[in-house]
Structure formats: structure tokens, C-alpha cells
CSV table of C-alpha atoms in Angstrom, one decimal:
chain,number,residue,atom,x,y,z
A,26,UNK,CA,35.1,17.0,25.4
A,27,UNK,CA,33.9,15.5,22.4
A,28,UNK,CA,32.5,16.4,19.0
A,29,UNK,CA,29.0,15.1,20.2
A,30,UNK,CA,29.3,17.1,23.1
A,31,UNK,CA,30.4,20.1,21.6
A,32,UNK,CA,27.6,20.6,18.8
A,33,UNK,CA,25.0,19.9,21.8
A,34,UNK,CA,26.6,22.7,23.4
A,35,UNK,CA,26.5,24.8,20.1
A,36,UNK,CA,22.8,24.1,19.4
A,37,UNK,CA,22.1,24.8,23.4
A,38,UNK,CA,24.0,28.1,22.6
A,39,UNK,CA,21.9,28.6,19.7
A,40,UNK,CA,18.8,28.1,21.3
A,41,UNK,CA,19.1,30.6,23.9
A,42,UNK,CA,20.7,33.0,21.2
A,43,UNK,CA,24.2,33.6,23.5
A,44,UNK,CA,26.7,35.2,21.0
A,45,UNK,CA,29.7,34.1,23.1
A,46,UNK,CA,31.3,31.5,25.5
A,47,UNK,CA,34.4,30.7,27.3
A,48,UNK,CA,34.3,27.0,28.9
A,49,UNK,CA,37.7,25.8,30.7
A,50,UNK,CA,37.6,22.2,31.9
A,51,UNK,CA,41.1,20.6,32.8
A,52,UNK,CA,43.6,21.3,30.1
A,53,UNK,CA,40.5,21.4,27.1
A,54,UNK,CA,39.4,25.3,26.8
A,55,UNK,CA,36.8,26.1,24.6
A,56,UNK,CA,36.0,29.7,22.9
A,57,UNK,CA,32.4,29.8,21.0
A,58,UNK,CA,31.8,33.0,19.4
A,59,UNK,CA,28.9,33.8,16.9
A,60,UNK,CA,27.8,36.2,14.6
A,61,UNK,CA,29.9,35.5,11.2
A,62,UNK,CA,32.6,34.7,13.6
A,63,UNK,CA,34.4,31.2,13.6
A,64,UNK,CA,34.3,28.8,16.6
A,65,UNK,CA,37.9,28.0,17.9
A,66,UNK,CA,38.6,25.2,19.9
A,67,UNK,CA,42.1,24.6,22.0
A,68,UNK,CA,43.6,21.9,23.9
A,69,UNK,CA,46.7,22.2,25.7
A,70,UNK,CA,48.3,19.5,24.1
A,71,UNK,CA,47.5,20.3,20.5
A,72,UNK,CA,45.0,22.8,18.9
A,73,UNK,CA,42.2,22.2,16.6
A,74,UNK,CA,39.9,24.6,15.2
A,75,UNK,CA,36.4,23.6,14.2
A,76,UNK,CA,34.5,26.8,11.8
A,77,UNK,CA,31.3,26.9,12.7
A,78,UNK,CA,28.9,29.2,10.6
A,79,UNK,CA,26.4,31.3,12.1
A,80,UNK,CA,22.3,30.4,13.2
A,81,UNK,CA,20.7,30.7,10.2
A,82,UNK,CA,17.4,34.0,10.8
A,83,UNK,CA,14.6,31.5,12.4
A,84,UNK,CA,11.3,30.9,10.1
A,85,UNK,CA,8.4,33.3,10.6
A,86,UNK,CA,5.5,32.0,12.4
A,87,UNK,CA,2.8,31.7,10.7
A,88,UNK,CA,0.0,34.5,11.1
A,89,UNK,CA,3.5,37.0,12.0
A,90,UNK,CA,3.5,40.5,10.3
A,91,UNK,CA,6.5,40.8,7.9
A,92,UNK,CA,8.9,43.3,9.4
A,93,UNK,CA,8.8,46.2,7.0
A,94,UNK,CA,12.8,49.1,6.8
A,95,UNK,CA,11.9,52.3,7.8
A,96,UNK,CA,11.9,54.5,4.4
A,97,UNK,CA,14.8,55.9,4.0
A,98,UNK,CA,14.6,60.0,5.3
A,99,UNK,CA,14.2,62.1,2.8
A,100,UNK,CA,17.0,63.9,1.2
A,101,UNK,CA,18.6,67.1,2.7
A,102,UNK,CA,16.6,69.9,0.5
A,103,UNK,CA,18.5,71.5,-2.2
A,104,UNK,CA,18.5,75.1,-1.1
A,105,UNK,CA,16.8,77.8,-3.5
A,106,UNK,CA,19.2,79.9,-5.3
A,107,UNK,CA,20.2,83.2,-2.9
A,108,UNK,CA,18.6,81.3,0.3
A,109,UNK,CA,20.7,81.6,3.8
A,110,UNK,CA,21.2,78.6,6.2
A,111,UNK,CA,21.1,79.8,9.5
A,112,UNK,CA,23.4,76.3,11.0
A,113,UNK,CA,24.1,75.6,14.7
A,114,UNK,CA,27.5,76.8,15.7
A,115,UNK,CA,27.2,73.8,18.7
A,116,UNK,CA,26.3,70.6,19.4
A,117,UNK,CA,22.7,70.7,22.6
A,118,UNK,CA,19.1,71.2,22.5
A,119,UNK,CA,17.1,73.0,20.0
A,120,UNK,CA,14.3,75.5,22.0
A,121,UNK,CA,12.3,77.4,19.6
A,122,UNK,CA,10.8,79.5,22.5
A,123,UNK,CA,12.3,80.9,25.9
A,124,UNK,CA,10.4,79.0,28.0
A,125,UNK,CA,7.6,76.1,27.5
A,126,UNK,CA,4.9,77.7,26.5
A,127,UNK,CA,5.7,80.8,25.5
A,128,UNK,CA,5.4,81.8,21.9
A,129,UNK,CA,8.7,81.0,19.5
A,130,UNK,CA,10.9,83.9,18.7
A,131,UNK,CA,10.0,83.0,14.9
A,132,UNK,CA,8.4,81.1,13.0
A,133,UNK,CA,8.3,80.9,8.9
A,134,UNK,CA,7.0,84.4,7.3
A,135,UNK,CA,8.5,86.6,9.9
A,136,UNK,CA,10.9,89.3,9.2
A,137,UNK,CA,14.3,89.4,11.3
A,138,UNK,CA,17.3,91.8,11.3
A,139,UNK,CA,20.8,90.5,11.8
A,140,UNK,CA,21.5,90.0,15.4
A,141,UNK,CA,17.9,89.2,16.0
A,142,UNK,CA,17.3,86.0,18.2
A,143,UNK,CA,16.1,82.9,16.3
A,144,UNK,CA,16.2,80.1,18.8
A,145,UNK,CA,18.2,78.6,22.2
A,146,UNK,CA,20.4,75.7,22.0
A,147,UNK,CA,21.2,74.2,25.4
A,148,UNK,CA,24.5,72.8,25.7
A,149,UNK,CA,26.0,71.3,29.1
A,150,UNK,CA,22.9,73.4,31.0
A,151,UNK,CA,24.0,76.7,29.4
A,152,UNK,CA,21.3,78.4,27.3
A,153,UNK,CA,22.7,80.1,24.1
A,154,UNK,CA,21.2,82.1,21.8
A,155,UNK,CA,21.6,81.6,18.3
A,156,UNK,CA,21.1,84.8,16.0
A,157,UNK,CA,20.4,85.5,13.1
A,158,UNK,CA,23.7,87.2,10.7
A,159,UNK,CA,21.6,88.3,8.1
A,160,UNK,CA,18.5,90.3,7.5
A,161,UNK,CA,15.3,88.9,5.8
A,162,UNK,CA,12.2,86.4,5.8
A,163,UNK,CA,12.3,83.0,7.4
A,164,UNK,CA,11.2,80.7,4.8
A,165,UNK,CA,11.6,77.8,6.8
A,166,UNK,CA,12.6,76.1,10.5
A,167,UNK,CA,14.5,72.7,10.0
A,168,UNK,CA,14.4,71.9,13.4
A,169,UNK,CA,12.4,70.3,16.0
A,170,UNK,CA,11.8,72.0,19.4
A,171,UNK,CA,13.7,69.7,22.0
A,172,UNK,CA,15.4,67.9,19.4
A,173,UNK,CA,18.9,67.5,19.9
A,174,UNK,CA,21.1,69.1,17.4
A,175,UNK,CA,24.5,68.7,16.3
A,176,UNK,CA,27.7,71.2,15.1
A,177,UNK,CA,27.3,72.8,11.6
A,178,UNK,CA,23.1,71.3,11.2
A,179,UNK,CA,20.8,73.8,9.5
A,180,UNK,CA,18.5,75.1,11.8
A,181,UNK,CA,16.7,77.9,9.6
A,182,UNK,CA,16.3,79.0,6.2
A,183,UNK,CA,16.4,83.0,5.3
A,184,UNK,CA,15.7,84.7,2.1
A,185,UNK,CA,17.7,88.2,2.6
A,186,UNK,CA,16.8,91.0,1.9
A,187,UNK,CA,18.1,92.9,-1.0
């Protein structure tokens, strides 16, 4: 195989965006891998090594829409002075109601006692009931129903009562 050969083979690769290839003809094998990675070529008889740099991003078209990031969430709140987090003790399914369509077993402005249940989390098709360890108001529910949840995540906030 020869150098012409090979770049036609690079810029083939290129074209149809393939990030990797493996070509073994006779005793020349050739390893092209892309991506900020370097292109190695090996012979049986001796071994050369040809760095290839990655495709460079391809022009926008013309009349394209610029892709825009995604803002950047917003910060984790900074929790009032004397407010509880209520956090998910595993890692499943956040259900703010028994069953679809039934009402939520709270929602922000309602009243609860320790050992009162806030919310299901449904891990491994086990339904759990998370509740709440202190008495007071729920000031606010972090969570989404159906969203999936992990270990330690704040689910609801609680002002206790004094």
C-alpha cells in the first residue's frame, strides 16, 4: 500500500465519518483511528507510523440555524436558614400520588406530621414510601412525578414546626 493510497482511504474514511479501521492485506496491516487519536501504520518487515490529525468540524451550510448549548441548570437552591430536606434514601421512580390520577399525598402549603407519607419511590418494581421525619409545612417539592431519582437527592423542602 502506498501513501497515495492510504490518504484516499483516509479522506474515504472521512467522508463517511467512520472513527475506526482495521485493513490486513498480505504482510501490510493498517490501524486508522480518529478522533484526536493518531493513525498507526505497520508492516511486518518494519514499522512506520504516519500521525494523522483529526477532520476538521465541516462548514455550516448556508441558510443553517447555529446550534445554540443548553443553559446551564440552575444552581441547587441555597436552603433558607432552619429549612428540612426531606432526600431520597434510594435510587427508583419518584410518584407523587398512589396511583395515576389520584390526588398527591402533598403538595406545597400542606401541614405533615413525622411519619406522614410524602411520596412513592419505585425501585426494582417495589413501591416504597418515603415519609416524612419531621413535623411541619412543605415549602416546596423538588421533584418531578415519574422522574427518576437518585440516593441522597432532595425530594421536599419542610419548614418544622417549632
Amino acid at each position: 500500500m502506498n501513501l497515495k493510497e492510504l490518504k484516499e482511504l483516509i479522506e474515504f474514511l472521512e467522508e463517511k465519518n467512520i472513527a475506526e479501521f482495521e485493513l490486513e492485506r498480505g504482510d501490510v496491516k493498517v490501524r486508522i483511528k480518529r478522533a484526536g487519536e493518531h493513525t498507526v501504520v505497520h508492516t511486518q518487515g518494519e514499522p512506520r507510523f504516519y500521525a494523522v490529525p483529526a477532520a476538521p468540524a465541516a462548514p455550516a451550510e448556508l441558510g443553517a440555524v447555529p446550534v445554540v448549548a443548553a443553559p446551564a441548570p440552575p444552581a441547587a437552591p441555597v436552603p433558607e436558614e432552619g429549612l428540612h430536606m426531606v432526600k431520597s434514601p434510594i435510587v427508583g421512580t419518584f410518584y407523587e400520588a398512589p396511583s395515576p390520577g389520584a390526588p398527591p399525598f402533598v403538595k406545597p402549603g400542606d401541614m405533615v406530621e413525622a411519619g406522614q407519607v410524602l411520596c412513592i419511590v419505585e425501585a426494582m418494581k417495589l413501591l416504597n414510601e418515603i415519609e416524612s421525619d419531621v413535623a411541619g409545612e412543605i415549602v416546596k417539592k423538588l421533584a418531578a412525578n415519574g422522574q427518576p431519582i437518585e440516593y441522597g437527592q432532595e425530594l421536599f423542602v419542610i419548614r418544622p414546626k417549632k
